[in-house]
mmCIF file of C-alpha atoms in Angstrom:
data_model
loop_
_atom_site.group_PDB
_atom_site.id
_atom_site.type_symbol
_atom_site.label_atom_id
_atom_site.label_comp_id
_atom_site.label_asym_id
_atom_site.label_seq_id
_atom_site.Cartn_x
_atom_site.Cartn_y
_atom_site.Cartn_z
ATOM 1 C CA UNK V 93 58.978 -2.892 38.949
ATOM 2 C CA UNK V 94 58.120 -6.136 37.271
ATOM 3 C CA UNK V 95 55.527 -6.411 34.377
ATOM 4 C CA UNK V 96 52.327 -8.218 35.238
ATOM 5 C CA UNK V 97 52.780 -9.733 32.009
ATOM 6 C CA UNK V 98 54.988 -12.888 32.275
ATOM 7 C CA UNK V 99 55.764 -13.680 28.430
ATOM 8 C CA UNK V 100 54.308 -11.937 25.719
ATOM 9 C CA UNK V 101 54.938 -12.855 21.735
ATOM 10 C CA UNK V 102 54.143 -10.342 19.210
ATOM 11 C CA UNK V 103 53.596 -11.872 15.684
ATOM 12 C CA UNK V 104 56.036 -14.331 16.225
ATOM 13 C CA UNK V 105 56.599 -16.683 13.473
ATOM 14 C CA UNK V 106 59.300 -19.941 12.863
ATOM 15 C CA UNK V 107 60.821 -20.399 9.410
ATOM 16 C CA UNK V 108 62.553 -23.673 8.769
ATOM 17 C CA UNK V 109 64.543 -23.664 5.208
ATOM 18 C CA UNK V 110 65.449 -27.725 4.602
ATOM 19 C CA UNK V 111 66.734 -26.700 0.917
ATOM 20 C CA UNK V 112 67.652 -23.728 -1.058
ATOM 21 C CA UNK V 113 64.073 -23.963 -2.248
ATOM 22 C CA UNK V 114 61.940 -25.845 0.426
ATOM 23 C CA UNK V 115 61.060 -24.204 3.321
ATOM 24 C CA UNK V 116 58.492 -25.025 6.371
ATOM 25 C CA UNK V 117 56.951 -21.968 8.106
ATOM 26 C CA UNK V 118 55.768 -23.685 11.674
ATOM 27 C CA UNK V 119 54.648 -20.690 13.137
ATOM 28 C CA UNK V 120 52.723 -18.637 11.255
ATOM 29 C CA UNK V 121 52.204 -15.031 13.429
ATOM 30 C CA UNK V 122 51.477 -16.093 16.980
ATOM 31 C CA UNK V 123 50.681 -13.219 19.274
ATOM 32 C CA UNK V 124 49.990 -14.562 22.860
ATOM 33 C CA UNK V 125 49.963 -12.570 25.980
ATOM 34 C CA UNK V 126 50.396 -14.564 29.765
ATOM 35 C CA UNK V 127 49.545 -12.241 32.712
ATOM 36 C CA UNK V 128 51.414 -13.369 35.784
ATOM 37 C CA UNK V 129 48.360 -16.043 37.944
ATOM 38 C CA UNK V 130 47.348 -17.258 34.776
ATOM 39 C CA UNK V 131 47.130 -20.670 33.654
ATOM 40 C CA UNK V 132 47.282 -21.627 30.550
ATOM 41 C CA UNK V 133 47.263 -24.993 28.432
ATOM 42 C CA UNK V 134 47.982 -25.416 24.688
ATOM 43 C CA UNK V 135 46.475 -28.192 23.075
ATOM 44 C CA UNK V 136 47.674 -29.869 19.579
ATOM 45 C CA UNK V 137 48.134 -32.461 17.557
ATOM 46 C CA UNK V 138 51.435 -34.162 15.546
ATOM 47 C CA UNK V 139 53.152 -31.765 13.751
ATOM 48 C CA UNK V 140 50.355 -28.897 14.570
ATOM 49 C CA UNK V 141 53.496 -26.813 15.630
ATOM 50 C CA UNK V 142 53.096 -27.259 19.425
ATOM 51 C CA UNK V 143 56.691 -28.601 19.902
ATOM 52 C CA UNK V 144 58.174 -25.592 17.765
ATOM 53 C CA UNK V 145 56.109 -22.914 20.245
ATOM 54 C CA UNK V 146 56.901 -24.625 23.498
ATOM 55 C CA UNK V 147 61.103 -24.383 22.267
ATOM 56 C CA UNK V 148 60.270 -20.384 21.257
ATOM 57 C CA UNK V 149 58.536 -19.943 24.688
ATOM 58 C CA UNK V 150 61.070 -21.276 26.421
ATOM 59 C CA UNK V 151 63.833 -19.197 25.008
ATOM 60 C CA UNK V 152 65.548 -22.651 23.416
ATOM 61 C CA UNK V 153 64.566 -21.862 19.828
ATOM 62 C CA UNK V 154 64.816 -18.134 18.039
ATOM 63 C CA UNK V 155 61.838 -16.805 15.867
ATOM 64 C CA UNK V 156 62.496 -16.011 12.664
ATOM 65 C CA UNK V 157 60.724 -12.856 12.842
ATOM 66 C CA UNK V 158 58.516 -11.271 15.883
ATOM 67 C CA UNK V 159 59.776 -10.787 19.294
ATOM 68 C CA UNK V 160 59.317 -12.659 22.841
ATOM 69 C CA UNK V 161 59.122 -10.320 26.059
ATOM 70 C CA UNK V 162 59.694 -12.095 29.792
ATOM 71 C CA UNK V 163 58.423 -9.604 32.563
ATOM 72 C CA UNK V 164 59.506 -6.551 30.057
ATOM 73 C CA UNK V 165 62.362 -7.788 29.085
ATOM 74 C CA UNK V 166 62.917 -8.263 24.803
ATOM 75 C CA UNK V 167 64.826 -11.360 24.775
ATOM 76 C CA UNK V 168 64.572 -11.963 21.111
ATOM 77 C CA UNK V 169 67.624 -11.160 20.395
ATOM 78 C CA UNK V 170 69.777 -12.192 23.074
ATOM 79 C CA UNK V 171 73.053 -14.315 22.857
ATOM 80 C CA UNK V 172 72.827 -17.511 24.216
ATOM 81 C CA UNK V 173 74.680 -16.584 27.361
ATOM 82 C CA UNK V 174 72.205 -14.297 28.783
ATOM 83 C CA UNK V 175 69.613 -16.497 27.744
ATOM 84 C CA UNK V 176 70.789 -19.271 29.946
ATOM 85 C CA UNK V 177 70.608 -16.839 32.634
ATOM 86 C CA UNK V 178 67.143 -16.012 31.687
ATOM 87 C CA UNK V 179 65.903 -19.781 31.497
ATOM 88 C CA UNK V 180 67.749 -20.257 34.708
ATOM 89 C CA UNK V 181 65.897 -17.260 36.359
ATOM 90 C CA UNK V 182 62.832 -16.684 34.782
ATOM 91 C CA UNK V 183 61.733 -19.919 33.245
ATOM 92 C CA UNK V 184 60.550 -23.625 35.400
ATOM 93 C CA UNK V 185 60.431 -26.456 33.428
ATOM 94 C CA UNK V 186 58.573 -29.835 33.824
ATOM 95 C CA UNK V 187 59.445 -32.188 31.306
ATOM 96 C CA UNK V 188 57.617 -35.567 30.362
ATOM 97 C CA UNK V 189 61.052 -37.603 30.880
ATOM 98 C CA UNK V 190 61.411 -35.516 34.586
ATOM 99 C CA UNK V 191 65.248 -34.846 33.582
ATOM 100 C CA UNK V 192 66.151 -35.416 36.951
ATOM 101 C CA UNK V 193 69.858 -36.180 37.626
ATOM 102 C CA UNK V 194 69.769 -40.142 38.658
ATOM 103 C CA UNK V 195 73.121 -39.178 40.958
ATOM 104 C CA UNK V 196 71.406 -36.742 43.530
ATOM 105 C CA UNK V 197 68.812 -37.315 45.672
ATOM 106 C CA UNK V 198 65.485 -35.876 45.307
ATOM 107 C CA UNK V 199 66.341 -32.789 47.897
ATOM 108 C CA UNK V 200 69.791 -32.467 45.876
ATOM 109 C CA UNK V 201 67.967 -32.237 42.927
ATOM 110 C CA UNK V 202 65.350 -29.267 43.848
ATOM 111 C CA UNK V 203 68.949 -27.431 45.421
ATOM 112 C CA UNK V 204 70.707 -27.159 42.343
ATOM 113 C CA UNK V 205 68.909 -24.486 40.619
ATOM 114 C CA UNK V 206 68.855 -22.137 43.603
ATOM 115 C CA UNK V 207 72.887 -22.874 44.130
ATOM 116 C CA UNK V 208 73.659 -22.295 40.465
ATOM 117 C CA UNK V 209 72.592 -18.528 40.795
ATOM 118 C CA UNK V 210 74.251 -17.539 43.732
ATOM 119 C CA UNK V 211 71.438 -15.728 45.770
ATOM 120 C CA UNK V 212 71.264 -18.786 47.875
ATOM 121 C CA UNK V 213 73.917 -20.599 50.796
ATOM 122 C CA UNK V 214 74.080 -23.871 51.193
ATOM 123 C CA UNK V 215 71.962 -24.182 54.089
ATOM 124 C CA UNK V 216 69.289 -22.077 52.733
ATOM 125 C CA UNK V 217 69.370 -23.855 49.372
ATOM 126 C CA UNK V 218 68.468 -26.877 51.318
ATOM 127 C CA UNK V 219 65.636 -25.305 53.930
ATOM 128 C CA UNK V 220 64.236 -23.862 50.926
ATOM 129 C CA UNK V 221 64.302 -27.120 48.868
ATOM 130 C CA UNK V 222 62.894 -29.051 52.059
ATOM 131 C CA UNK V 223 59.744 -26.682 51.794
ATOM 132 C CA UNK V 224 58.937 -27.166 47.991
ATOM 133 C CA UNK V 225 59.303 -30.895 48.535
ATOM 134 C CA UNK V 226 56.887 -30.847 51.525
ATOM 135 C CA UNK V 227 55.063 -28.732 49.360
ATOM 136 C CA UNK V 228 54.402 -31.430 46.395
ATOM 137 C CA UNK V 229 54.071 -34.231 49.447
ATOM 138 C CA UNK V 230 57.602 -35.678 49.496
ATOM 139 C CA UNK V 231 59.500 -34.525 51.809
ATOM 140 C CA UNK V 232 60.198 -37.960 53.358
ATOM 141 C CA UNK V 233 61.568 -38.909 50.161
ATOM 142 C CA UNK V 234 64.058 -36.312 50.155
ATOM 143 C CA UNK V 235 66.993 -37.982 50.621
ATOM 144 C CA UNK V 236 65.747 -40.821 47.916
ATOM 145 C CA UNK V 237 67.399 -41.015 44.278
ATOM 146 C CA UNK V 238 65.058 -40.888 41.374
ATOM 147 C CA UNK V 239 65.497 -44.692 40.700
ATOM 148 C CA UNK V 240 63.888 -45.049 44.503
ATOM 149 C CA UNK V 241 60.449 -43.160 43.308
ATOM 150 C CA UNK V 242 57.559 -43.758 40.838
ATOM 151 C CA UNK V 243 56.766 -41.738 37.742
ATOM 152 C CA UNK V 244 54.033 -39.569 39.546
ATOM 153 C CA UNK V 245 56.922 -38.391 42.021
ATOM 154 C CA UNK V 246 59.775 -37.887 40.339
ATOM 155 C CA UNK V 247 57.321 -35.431 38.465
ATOM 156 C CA UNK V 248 56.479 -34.412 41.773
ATOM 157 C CA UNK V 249 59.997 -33.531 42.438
ATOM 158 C CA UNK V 250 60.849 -32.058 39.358
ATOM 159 C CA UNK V 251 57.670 -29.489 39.949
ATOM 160 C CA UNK V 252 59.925 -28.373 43.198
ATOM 161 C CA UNK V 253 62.704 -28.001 41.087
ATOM 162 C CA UNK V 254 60.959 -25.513 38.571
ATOM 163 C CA UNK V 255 59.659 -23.991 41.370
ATOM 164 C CA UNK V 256 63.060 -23.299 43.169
ATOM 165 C CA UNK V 257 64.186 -19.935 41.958
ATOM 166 C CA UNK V 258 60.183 -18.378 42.000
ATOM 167 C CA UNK V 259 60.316 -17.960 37.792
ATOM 168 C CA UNK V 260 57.811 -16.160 36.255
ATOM 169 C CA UNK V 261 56.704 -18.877 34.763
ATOM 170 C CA UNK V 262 56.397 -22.484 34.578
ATOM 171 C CA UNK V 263 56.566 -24.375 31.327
ATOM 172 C CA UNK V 264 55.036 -28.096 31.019
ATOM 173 C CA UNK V 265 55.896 -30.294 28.348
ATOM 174 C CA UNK V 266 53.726 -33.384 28.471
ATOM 175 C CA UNK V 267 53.775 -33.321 31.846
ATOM 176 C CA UNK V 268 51.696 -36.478 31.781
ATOM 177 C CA UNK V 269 52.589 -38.462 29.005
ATOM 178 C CA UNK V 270 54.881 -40.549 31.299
ATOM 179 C CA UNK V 271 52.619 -41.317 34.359
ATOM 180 C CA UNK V 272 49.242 -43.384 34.305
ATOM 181 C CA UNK V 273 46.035 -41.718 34.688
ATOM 182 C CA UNK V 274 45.093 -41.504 38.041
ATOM 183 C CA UNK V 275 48.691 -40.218 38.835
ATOM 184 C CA UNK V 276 48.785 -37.767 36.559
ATOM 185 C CA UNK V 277 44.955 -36.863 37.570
ATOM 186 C CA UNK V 278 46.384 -35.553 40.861
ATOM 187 C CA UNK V 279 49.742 -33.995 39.564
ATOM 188 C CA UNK V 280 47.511 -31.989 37.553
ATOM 189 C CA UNK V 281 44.816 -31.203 40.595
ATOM 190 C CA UNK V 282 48.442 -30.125 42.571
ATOM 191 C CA UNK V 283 49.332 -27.622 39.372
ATOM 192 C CA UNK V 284 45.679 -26.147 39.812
ATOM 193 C CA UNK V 285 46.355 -25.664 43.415
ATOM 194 C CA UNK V 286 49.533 -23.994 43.191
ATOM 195 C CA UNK V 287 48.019 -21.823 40.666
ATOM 196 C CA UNK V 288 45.229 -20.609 42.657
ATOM 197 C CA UNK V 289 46.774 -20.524 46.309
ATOM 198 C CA UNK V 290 50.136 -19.364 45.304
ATOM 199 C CA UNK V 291 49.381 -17.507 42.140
ATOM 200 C CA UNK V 292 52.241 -19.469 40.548
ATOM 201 C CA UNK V 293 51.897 -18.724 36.597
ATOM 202 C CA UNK V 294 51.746 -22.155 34.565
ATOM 203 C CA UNK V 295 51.876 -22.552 30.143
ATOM 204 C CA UNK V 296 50.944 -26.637 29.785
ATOM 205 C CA UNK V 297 51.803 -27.896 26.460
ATOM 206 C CA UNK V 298 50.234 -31.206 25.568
ATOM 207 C CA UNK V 299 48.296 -33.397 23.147
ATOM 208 C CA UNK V 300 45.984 -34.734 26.229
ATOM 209 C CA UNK V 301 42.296 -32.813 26.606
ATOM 210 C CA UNK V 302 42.007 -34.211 30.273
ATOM 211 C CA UNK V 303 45.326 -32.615 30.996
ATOM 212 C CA UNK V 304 44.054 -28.976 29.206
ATOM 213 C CA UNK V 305 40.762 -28.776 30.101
ATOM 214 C CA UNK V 306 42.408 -28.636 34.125
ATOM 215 C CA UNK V 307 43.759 -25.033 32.974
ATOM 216 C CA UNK V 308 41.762 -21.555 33.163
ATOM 217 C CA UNK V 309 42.424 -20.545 29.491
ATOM 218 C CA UNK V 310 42.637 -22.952 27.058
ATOM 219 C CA UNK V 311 44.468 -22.682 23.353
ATOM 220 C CA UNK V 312 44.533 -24.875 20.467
ATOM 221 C CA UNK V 313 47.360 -24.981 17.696
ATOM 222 C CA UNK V 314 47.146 -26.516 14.080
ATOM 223 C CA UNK V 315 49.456 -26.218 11.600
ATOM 224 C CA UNK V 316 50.968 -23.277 13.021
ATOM 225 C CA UNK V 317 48.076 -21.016 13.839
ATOM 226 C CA UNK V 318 47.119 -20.406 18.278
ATOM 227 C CA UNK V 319 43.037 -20.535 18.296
ATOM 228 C CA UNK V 320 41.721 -19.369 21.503
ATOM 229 C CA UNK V 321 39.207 -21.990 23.708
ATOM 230 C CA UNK V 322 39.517 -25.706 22.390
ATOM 231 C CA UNK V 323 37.855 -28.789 20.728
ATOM 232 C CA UNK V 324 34.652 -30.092 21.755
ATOM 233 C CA UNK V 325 36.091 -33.727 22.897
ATOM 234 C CA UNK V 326 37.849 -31.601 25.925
ATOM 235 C CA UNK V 327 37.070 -33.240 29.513
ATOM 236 C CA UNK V 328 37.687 -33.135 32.808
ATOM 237 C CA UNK V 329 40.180 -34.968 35.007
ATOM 238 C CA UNK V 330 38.259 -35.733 37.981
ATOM 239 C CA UNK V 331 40.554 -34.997 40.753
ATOM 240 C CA UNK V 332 41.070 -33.242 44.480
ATOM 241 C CA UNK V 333 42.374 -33.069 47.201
ATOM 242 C CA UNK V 334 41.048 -33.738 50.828
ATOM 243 C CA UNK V 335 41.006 -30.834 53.315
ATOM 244 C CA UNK V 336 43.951 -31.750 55.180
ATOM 245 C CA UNK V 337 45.892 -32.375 51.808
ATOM 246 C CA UNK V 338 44.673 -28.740 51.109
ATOM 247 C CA UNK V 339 45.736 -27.441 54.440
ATOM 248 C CA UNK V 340 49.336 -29.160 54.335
ATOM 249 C CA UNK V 341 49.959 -27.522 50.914
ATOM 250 C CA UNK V 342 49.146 -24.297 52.369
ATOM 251 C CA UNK V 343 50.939 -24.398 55.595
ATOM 252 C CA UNK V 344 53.794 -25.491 53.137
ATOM 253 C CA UNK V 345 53.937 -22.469 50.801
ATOM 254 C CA UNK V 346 53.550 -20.213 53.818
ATOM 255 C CA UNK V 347 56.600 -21.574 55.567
ATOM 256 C CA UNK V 348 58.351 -21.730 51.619
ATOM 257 C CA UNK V 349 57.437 -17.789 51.898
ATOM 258 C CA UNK V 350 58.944 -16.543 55.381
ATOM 259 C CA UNK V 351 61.803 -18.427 54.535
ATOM 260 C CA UNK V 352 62.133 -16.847 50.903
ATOM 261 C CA UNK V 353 61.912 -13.417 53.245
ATOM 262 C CA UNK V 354 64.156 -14.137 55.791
ATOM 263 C CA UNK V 355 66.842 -15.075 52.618
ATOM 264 C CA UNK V 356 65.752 -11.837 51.158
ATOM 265 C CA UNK V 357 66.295 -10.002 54.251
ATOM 266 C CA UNK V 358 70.287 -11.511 54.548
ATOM 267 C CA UNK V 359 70.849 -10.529 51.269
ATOM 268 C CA UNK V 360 70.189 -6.932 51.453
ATOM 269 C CA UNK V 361 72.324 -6.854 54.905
ATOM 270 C CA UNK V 362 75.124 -8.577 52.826
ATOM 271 C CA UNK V 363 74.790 -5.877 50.531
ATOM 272 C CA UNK V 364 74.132 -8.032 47.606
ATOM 273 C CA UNK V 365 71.111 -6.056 46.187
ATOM 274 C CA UNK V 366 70.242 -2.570 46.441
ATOM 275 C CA UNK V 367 67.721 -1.235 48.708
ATOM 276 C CA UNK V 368 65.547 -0.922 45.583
ATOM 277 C CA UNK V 369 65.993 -3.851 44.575
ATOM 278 C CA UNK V 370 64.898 -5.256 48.327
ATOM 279 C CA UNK V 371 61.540 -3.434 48.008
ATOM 280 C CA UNK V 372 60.645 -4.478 44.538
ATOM 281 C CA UNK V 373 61.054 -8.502 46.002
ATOM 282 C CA UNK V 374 59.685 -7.604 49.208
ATOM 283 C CA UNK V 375 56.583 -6.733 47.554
ATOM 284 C CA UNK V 376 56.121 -9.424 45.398
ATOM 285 C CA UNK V 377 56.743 -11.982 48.185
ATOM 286 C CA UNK V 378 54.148 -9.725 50.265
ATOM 287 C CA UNK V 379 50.992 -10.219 47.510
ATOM 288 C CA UNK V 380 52.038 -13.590 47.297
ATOM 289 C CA UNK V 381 51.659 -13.574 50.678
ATOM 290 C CA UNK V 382 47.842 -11.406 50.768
ATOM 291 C CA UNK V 383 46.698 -14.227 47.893
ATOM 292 C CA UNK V 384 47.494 -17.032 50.167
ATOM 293 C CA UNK V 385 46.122 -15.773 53.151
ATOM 294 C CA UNK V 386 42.901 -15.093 51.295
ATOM 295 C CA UNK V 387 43.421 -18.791 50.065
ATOM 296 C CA UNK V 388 43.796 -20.140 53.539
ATOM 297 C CA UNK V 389 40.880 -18.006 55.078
ATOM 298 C CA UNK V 390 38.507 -19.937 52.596
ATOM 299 C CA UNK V 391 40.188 -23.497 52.785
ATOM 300 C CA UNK V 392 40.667 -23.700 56.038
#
């Protein structure tokens, strides 16, 4: 069964040695625990370590001492090779640059992860990827290359891309810092949504208070240290969504989920997971399922 805790870091601490007798300890014994639902932002300034914990959380960077647990699983001391496979099936990331490829269209682009671990064909790769882009609005721009969209959606279509292969988590880097204000306003009001319809787990990293203050829990780093709540000059971004937004984005994930069932469903039959295995997914598509019914019984 799957921990309800998504990542967890016990005293986790980063050692950089730049000479035999300088050294630069950027985390200094960060214990953080992220149930699965939660959102969470981490606020920080230049050099307050931010960068450093964001490459530790998402399994690019090692600690020097401490560990990092994903959903139970201690992968502090994993070789790179399984931790590729963890990123690839555990971890979503947003970045502030999007990092989409400029060759593939924006439906191409959200197929890829699911393709690159097997569980998915071709065609339900691309039903699948058709969902999460109707899901963040763009689904008429699926067949559009990244040069064909603005800054607001190519982040839109890199969201559907970290949402692809359901991680437990999803890891934002700036997701902002790129887009102007009113764009990145709504990108952030979509995030909330998907947290609290969908129960999608997010960990926002950034230097904005408009963008953290959007978040349930709110953290502050300096010079290596995680403070819990943040600084007073926090405010709000001042974004929503109209009720038919909120009802496509619901009718969205619910068609995203039946579909995710239906794959599951072929799979077992294929034999390609065991029958334990089946009931463990099952059941987390199913309260997936209960949390956006309750969602859509209130918004709709």
């Amino acid at each position: 069964m799957s921990s309800d805790i998504a990542i967890e870091l016990i005293n986790v601490k980063k050692i950089y040695r730049l000479t035999e007798e300088i050294t630069v300890e950027a985390i200094k014994g960060i214990s953080l625990k992220v149930h699965r639902g939660d959102f969470i932002s981490i606020m920080g300034p230049s050099g307050s370590g931010k960068t450093t914990l964001l490459n530790l959380i998402g399994t690019m960077d090692k600690p020097s001492s401490g560990r990092i647990i994903i959903e139970g699983l201690d992968v502090t001391d994993l070789p790179e090779s399984q931790l590729a496979h963890v990123r690839r099936e555990k971890i979503g990331f947003v970045f502030q640059a999007y990092n989409l490829l400029t060759t593939l269209t924006a439906l191409e682009n959200v197929m890829l992860p699911m393709l690159l671990t097997g569980k998915y064909s071709e065609s339900e790769a691309e039903e699948r990827a058709l969902k999460l882009l109707s899901l963040v609005g763009l689904e008429e721009r699926a067949h559009h290359r990244p040069i064909q969209l603005s800054g607001g959606q190519q982040q839109r279509v890199a969201i559907a891309r970290a949402l692809a292969n359901d991680p437990s988590f999803i890891l934002m880097d700036e997701p902002t810092g790129a887009i102007d204000t009113i764009t990145g306003s709504k990108l952030m009001a979509l995030v909330k949504l998907l947290n609290e319809t969908y129960g999608q787990t997010f960990i926002v990293v950034t230097h904005d208070p408009s963008v953290a203050m959007v978040a349930k829990k709110k953290y502050f780093i300096r010079d290596g240290l995680l403070y819990e709540g943040s600084e007073k000059s926090l405010h709000n971004f001042n974004a929503s969504f109209s009720d038919s937004e909120i009802n496509r984005i619901l009718q969205a994930q619910l068609k995203l989920l039946l579909t995710d069932l239906k794959a599951l469903k072929r799979r077992r039959t294929e034999g390609k997971i065991s029958e334990k295995q089946y009931e463990n997914l099952k059941s987390e598509l199913k309260r997936k399922l209960n949390l956006l019914e309750r969602s859509m019984r209130i918004e709709i």
